[in-house]
């Protein structure tokens, strides 16, 4: 996924870009509001691939971050996550009213930020930007076919019955093949909790998927980190 990071602090941007890159993102860095608007404008006119998500820091040197958000929203429907030290409810409501899709308060946990990025990306998948097309509603990975709207999974055209959580887990990993998902991130997105006891439940669901799909190597365990989906041969 292409991500636009709007951050005036080069050190913060470099560290965050490195983390995002490790999780499969291609990051474009804009240092101020004007650079952000210039980066978005060509994408809005189809001159290059659009961004999947815009991560917008509100403390910009040239323009008020809220103003930049409002101008971005007039150019594109790409999801915007505001990042700020302003924790009061009024500020959050103001940002959401301007068209932001989510709001993260500093200091934030990196795992939470990644989960929010994936969450807003999924919510926007039915739109005209960020890859939301009818073709993308069906994922084909070798002999495995995952139909997102109908929650139907088949292997070699044979339907494989999955539980709700098994499907959610498989769909999450399959939308970013090869990308390592941290255990905390998976638990946050699939089970919507940060309870550590859910870790054992995650292991059981992974084992069940491997068995039901008859592909033990489909979901790879990354020791000490989490899991990733390995694209099977056709």
mmCIF file of C-alpha atoms in Angstrom:
data_model
loop_
_atom_site.group_PDB
_atom_site.id
_atom_site.type_symbol
_atom_site.label_atom_id
_atom_site.label_comp_id
_atom_site.label_asym_id
_atom_site.label_seq_id
_atom_site.Cartn_x
_atom_site.Cartn_y
_atom_site.Cartn_z
ATOM 1 C CA UNK A 1 0.000 0.000 0.000
ATOM 2 C CA UNK A 2 1.204 3.511 -0.815
ATOM 3 C CA UNK A 3 1.027 5.826 2.190
ATOM 4 C CA UNK A 4 1.510 9.591 2.370
ATOM 5 C CA UNK A 5 3.187 10.645 5.621
ATOM 6 C CA UNK A 6 2.794 14.348 6.409
ATOM 7 C CA UNK A 7 5.305 15.127 9.174
ATOM 8 C CA UNK A 8 7.578 18.159 9.610
ATOM 9 C CA UNK A 9 10.086 16.423 11.913
ATOM 10 C CA UNK A 10 12.546 14.542 9.702
ATOM 11 C CA UNK A 11 13.761 12.309 12.546
ATOM 12 C CA UNK A 12 10.239 11.229 13.466
ATOM 13 C CA UNK A 13 9.387 10.721 9.793
ATOM 14 C CA UNK A 14 12.496 8.608 9.160
ATOM 15 C CA UNK A 15 11.833 6.336 12.132
ATOM 16 C CA UNK A 16 8.142 5.907 11.303
ATOM 17 C CA UNK A 17 8.850 5.372 7.594
ATOM 18 C CA UNK A 18 11.266 2.558 8.465
ATOM 19 C CA UNK A 19 8.625 0.855 10.611
ATOM 20 C CA UNK A 20 5.953 1.242 7.948
ATOM 21 C CA UNK A 21 8.298 -0.091 5.264
ATOM 22 C CA UNK A 22 8.905 -3.228 7.327
ATOM 23 C CA UNK A 23 5.157 -3.774 7.312
ATOM 24 C CA UNK A 24 4.874 -3.555 3.544
ATOM 25 C CA UNK A 25 4.079 0.135 3.006
ATOM 26 C CA UNK A 26 5.616 2.366 0.361
ATOM 27 C CA UNK A 27 5.946 5.739 2.086
ATOM 28 C CA UNK A 28 6.043 9.209 0.527
ATOM 29 C CA UNK A 29 7.127 11.914 2.989
ATOM 30 C CA UNK A 30 5.709 15.448 2.858
ATOM 31 C CA UNK A 31 7.267 17.953 5.280
ATOM 32 C CA UNK A 32 4.514 20.561 5.290
ATOM 33 C CA UNK A 33 0.966 21.236 4.187
ATOM 34 C CA UNK A 34 1.865 22.531 0.748
ATOM 35 C CA UNK A 35 3.990 19.472 -0.064
ATOM 36 C CA UNK A 36 1.126 17.265 1.103
ATOM 37 C CA UNK A 37 -1.367 19.016 -1.167
ATOM 38 C CA UNK A 38 1.015 18.826 -4.119
ATOM 39 C CA UNK A 39 1.514 15.105 -3.476
ATOM 40 C CA UNK A 40 -2.224 14.480 -3.375
ATOM 41 C CA UNK A 41 -3.159 16.668 -6.354
ATOM 42 C CA UNK A 42 -1.561 14.512 -9.097
ATOM 43 C CA UNK A 43 -3.128 11.389 -7.617
ATOM 44 C CA UNK A 44 -6.527 13.055 -7.690
ATOM 45 C CA UNK A 45 -6.136 13.631 -11.436
ATOM 46 C CA UNK A 46 -4.985 10.094 -12.158
ATOM 47 C CA UNK A 47 -1.412 11.017 -13.110
ATOM 48 C CA UNK A 48 0.021 8.394 -10.781
ATOM 49 C CA UNK A 49 -1.264 5.699 -8.381
ATOM 50 C CA UNK A 50 -3.293 7.082 -5.504
ATOM 51 C CA UNK A 51 -2.428 6.638 -1.830
ATOM 52 C CA UNK A 52 -4.134 4.033 0.301
ATOM 53 C CA UNK A 53 -3.940 6.161 3.442
ATOM 54 C CA UNK A 54 -2.753 9.666 4.393
ATOM 55 C CA UNK A 55 -1.135 10.000 7.827
ATOM 56 C CA UNK A 56 -1.443 13.695 8.684
ATOM 57 C CA UNK A 57 0.370 15.340 11.589
ATOM 58 C CA UNK A 58 -1.487 18.501 12.614
ATOM 59 C CA UNK A 59 1.565 20.409 13.870
ATOM 60 C CA UNK A 60 2.756 21.685 10.485
ATOM 61 C CA UNK A 61 5.021 24.734 10.022
ATOM 62 C CA UNK A 62 3.247 26.433 7.132
ATOM 63 C CA UNK A 63 -0.474 25.752 7.564
ATOM 64 C CA UNK A 64 -2.905 24.616 10.212
ATOM 65 C CA UNK A 65 -3.260 20.838 9.972
ATOM 66 C CA UNK A 66 -7.041 21.060 10.156
ATOM 67 C CA UNK A 67 -7.039 23.358 7.140
ATOM 68 C CA UNK A 68 -4.836 20.933 5.233
ATOM 69 C CA UNK A 69 -7.211 18.096 6.063
ATOM 70 C CA UNK A 70 -10.168 20.064 4.731
ATOM 71 C CA UNK A 71 -8.326 20.854 1.489
ATOM 72 C CA UNK A 72 -7.211 17.242 1.066
ATOM 73 C CA UNK A 73 -10.772 16.066 1.485
ATOM 74 C CA UNK A 74 -11.863 18.318 -1.396
ATOM 75 C CA UNK A 75 -9.268 16.664 -3.647
ATOM 76 C CA UNK A 76 -9.565 12.994 -2.751
ATOM 77 C CA UNK A 77 -11.557 10.491 -0.711
ATOM 78 C CA UNK A 78 -8.373 8.721 0.431
ATOM 79 C CA UNK A 79 -8.637 7.864 4.156
ATOM 80 C CA UNK A 80 -6.960 10.434 6.426
ATOM 81 C CA UNK A 81 -5.671 9.600 9.900
ATOM 82 C CA UNK A 82 -4.862 12.702 11.953
ATOM 83 C CA UNK A 83 -1.893 12.500 14.329
ATOM 84 C CA UNK A 84 -1.655 15.123 17.075
ATOM 85 C CA UNK A 85 -0.830 15.835 20.695
ATOM 86 C CA UNK A 86 -4.256 17.458 21.154
ATOM 87 C CA UNK A 87 -6.212 14.928 23.183
ATOM 88 C CA UNK A 88 -9.365 16.901 23.997
ATOM 89 C CA UNK A 89 -12.670 15.681 22.610
ATOM 90 C CA UNK A 90 -13.473 18.989 20.886
ATOM 91 C CA UNK A 91 -10.315 18.775 18.759
ATOM 92 C CA UNK A 92 -11.090 15.208 17.754
ATOM 93 C CA UNK A 93 -14.654 16.088 16.801
ATOM 94 C CA UNK A 94 -13.404 19.055 14.755
ATOM 95 C CA UNK A 95 -10.999 16.832 12.841
ATOM 96 C CA UNK A 96 -13.640 14.218 12.112
ATOM 97 C CA UNK A 97 -16.070 16.915 10.966
ATOM 98 C CA UNK A 98 -13.458 18.109 8.464
ATOM 99 C CA UNK A 99 -13.372 14.659 6.905
ATOM 100 C CA UNK A 100 -10.698 12.769 8.839
ATOM 101 C CA UNK A 101 -11.363 9.037 9.067
ATOM 102 C CA UNK A 102 -9.553 8.471 12.343
ATOM 103 C CA UNK A 103 -7.578 10.291 15.015
ATOM 104 C CA UNK A 104 -4.423 9.132 16.857
ATOM 105 C CA UNK A 105 -3.116 10.997 19.897
ATOM 106 C CA UNK A 106 0.614 11.242 20.638
ATOM 107 C CA UNK A 107 2.344 9.382 22.122
ATOM 108 C CA UNK A 108 0.817 6.358 20.415
ATOM 109 C CA UNK A 109 1.672 2.688 20.248
ATOM 110 C CA UNK A 110 3.008 1.668 16.843
ATOM 111 C CA UNK A 111 0.889 -1.467 16.833
ATOM 112 C CA UNK A 112 -2.231 0.594 17.399
ATOM 113 C CA UNK A 113 -1.286 2.938 14.573
ATOM 114 C CA UNK A 114 -0.758 0.034 12.169
ATOM 115 C CA UNK A 115 -4.089 -1.473 13.186
ATOM 116 C CA UNK A 116 -5.860 1.835 12.560
ATOM 117 C CA UNK A 117 -4.202 2.203 9.145
ATOM 118 C CA UNK A 118 -5.396 -1.244 8.092
ATOM 119 C CA UNK A 119 -8.845 -0.609 9.559
ATOM 120 C CA UNK A 120 -9.499 2.627 7.640
ATOM 121 C CA UNK A 121 -8.073 1.029 4.505
ATOM 122 C CA UNK A 122 -10.524 -1.852 4.751
ATOM 123 C CA UNK A 123 -13.461 0.474 5.429
ATOM 124 C CA UNK A 124 -12.654 2.442 2.288
ATOM 125 C CA UNK A 125 -12.189 -0.619 0.057
ATOM 126 C CA UNK A 126 -15.533 -0.030 -1.627
ATOM 127 C CA UNK A 127 -14.546 3.477 -2.784
ATOM 128 C CA UNK A 128 -12.980 4.744 -5.974
ATOM 129 C CA UNK A 129 -9.512 5.127 -4.529
ATOM 130 C CA UNK A 130 -7.059 3.063 -2.556
ATOM 131 C CA UNK A 131 -7.658 -0.072 -4.606
ATOM 132 C CA UNK A 132 -11.375 -0.414 -3.955
ATOM 133 C CA UNK A 133 -12.605 -2.128 -7.112
ATOM 134 C CA UNK A 134 -14.867 -5.026 -7.822
ATOM 135 C CA UNK A 135 -11.878 -7.108 -8.847
ATOM 136 C CA UNK A 136 -10.284 -6.584 -5.428
ATOM 137 C CA UNK A 137 -13.335 -8.061 -3.683
ATOM 138 C CA UNK A 138 -12.030 -11.520 -4.640
ATOM 139 C CA UNK A 139 -8.528 -12.531 -3.608
ATOM 140 C CA UNK A 140 -6.816 -15.310 -5.561
ATOM 141 C CA UNK A 141 -3.704 -16.805 -4.052
ATOM 142 C CA UNK A 142 -2.585 -19.824 -6.040
ATOM 143 C CA UNK A 143 -5.382 -22.391 -5.726
ATOM 144 C CA UNK A 144 -7.035 -20.469 -2.881
ATOM 145 C CA UNK A 145 -9.912 -18.108 -3.685
ATOM 146 C CA UNK A 146 -11.297 -15.740 -1.036
ATOM 147 C CA UNK A 147 -14.533 -13.911 -1.838
ATOM 148 C CA UNK A 148 -14.737 -11.022 0.613
ATOM 149 C CA UNK A 149 -18.392 -9.924 0.090
ATOM 150 C CA UNK A 150 -19.807 -13.454 0.467
ATOM 151 C CA UNK A 151 -17.139 -14.638 2.956
ATOM 152 C CA UNK A 152 -16.619 -17.729 0.813
ATOM 153 C CA UNK A 153 -13.301 -19.582 0.631
ATOM 154 C CA UNK A 154 -12.459 -22.345 -1.804
ATOM 155 C CA UNK A 155 -9.417 -24.420 -2.682
ATOM 156 C CA UNK A 156 -9.305 -25.855 -6.208
ATOM 157 C CA UNK A 157 -12.941 -24.712 -6.560
ATOM 158 C CA UNK A 158 -13.959 -26.773 -3.514
ATOM 159 C CA UNK A 159 -15.657 -24.674 -0.815
ATOM 160 C CA UNK A 160 -13.962 -24.806 2.586
ATOM 161 C CA UNK A 161 -16.300 -23.990 5.506
ATOM 162 C CA UNK A 162 -14.692 -21.571 7.972
ATOM 163 C CA UNK A 163 -15.870 -20.008 11.193
ATOM 164 C CA UNK A 164 -16.308 -16.232 11.306
ATOM 165 C CA UNK A 165 -12.996 -15.629 13.076
ATOM 166 C CA UNK A 166 -11.140 -18.078 10.824
ATOM 167 C CA UNK A 167 -12.355 -16.172 7.789
ATOM 168 C CA UNK A 168 -11.506 -12.791 9.319
ATOM 169 C CA UNK A 169 -8.002 -13.997 10.151
ATOM 170 C CA UNK A 170 -7.393 -15.446 6.685
ATOM 171 C CA UNK A 171 -8.776 -12.363 4.934
ATOM 172 C CA UNK A 172 -6.565 -10.058 7.016
ATOM 173 C CA UNK A 173 -3.386 -11.965 6.144
ATOM 174 C CA UNK A 174 -4.401 -12.524 2.506
ATOM 175 C CA UNK A 175 -4.887 -8.838 1.774
ATOM 176 C CA UNK A 176 -1.158 -8.275 2.445
ATOM 177 C CA UNK A 177 0.603 -11.472 1.226
ATOM 178 C CA UNK A 178 4.164 -11.691 2.492
ATOM 179 C CA UNK A 179 3.695 -8.934 5.076
ATOM 180 C CA UNK A 180 4.357 -9.923 8.675
ATOM 181 C CA UNK A 181 1.435 -9.130 10.979
ATOM 182 C CA UNK A 182 2.342 -8.802 14.645
ATOM 183 C CA UNK A 183 0.334 -10.951 17.042
ATOM 184 C CA UNK A 184 -0.942 -7.855 18.842
ATOM 185 C CA UNK A 185 -2.115 -6.343 15.569
ATOM 186 C CA UNK A 186 -3.962 -9.506 14.513
ATOM 187 C CA UNK A 187 -5.661 -9.805 17.895
ATOM 188 C CA UNK A 188 -6.644 -6.131 17.789
ATOM 189 C CA UNK A 189 -8.159 -6.353 14.307
ATOM 190 C CA UNK A 190 -9.767 -9.802 14.386
ATOM 191 C CA UNK A 191 -10.804 -10.075 18.028
ATOM 192 C CA UNK A 192 -10.939 -6.299 18.706
ATOM 193 C CA UNK A 193 -9.201 -6.675 22.041
ATOM 194 C CA UNK A 194 -5.708 -6.369 23.469
ATOM 195 C CA UNK A 195 -6.183 -9.123 26.063
ATOM 196 C CA UNK A 196 -2.993 -11.185 26.178
ATOM 197 C CA UNK A 197 -4.945 -14.383 26.824
ATOM 198 C CA UNK A 198 -6.257 -14.203 23.264
ATOM 199 C CA UNK A 199 -2.822 -15.272 22.027
ATOM 200 C CA UNK A 200 -3.582 -18.940 22.585
ATOM 201 C CA UNK A 201 -6.868 -18.529 20.702
ATOM 202 C CA UNK A 202 -4.926 -17.055 17.775
ATOM 203 C CA UNK A 203 -2.622 -20.078 17.667
ATOM 204 C CA UNK A 204 -5.596 -22.429 17.625
ATOM 205 C CA UNK A 205 -7.235 -20.530 14.731
ATOM 206 C CA UNK A 206 -4.005 -20.565 12.715
ATOM 207 C CA UNK A 207 -3.670 -24.316 13.230
ATOM 208 C CA UNK A 208 -7.302 -24.821 12.231
ATOM 209 C CA UNK A 209 -6.858 -22.825 9.019
ATOM 210 C CA UNK A 210 -3.778 -24.804 8.054
ATOM 211 C CA UNK A 211 -5.712 -28.004 8.566
ATOM 212 C CA UNK A 212 -8.953 -27.019 6.843
ATOM 213 C CA UNK A 213 -7.171 -25.570 3.810
ATOM 214 C CA UNK A 214 -4.810 -28.573 3.737
ATOM 215 C CA UNK A 215 -1.896 -26.180 3.390
ATOM 216 C CA UNK A 216 0.368 -26.289 6.455
ATOM 217 C CA UNK A 217 2.840 -23.873 4.858
ATOM 218 C CA UNK A 218 0.225 -21.268 3.834
ATOM 219 C CA UNK A 219 0.492 -19.315 7.085
ATOM 220 C CA UNK A 220 4.062 -18.950 8.241
ATOM 221 C CA UNK A 221 4.960 -18.366 11.884
ATOM 222 C CA UNK A 222 7.523 -15.584 12.306
ATOM 223 C CA UNK A 223 9.061 -16.470 15.633
ATOM 224 C CA UNK A 224 8.726 -13.776 18.260
ATOM 225 C CA UNK A 225 6.723 -11.505 15.951
ATOM 226 C CA UNK A 226 3.585 -12.977 14.439
ATOM 227 C CA UNK A 227 2.366 -14.503 11.157
ATOM 228 C CA UNK A 228 2.393 -13.916 7.428
ATOM 229 C CA UNK A 229 0.684 -15.532 4.496
ATOM 230 C CA UNK A 230 2.942 -17.217 1.942
ATOM 231 C CA UNK A 231 1.447 -17.125 -1.546
ATOM 232 C CA UNK A 232 1.015 -20.740 -2.671
ATOM 233 C CA UNK A 233 1.960 -21.948 -6.113
ATOM 234 C CA UNK A 234 -0.917 -22.021 -8.638
#
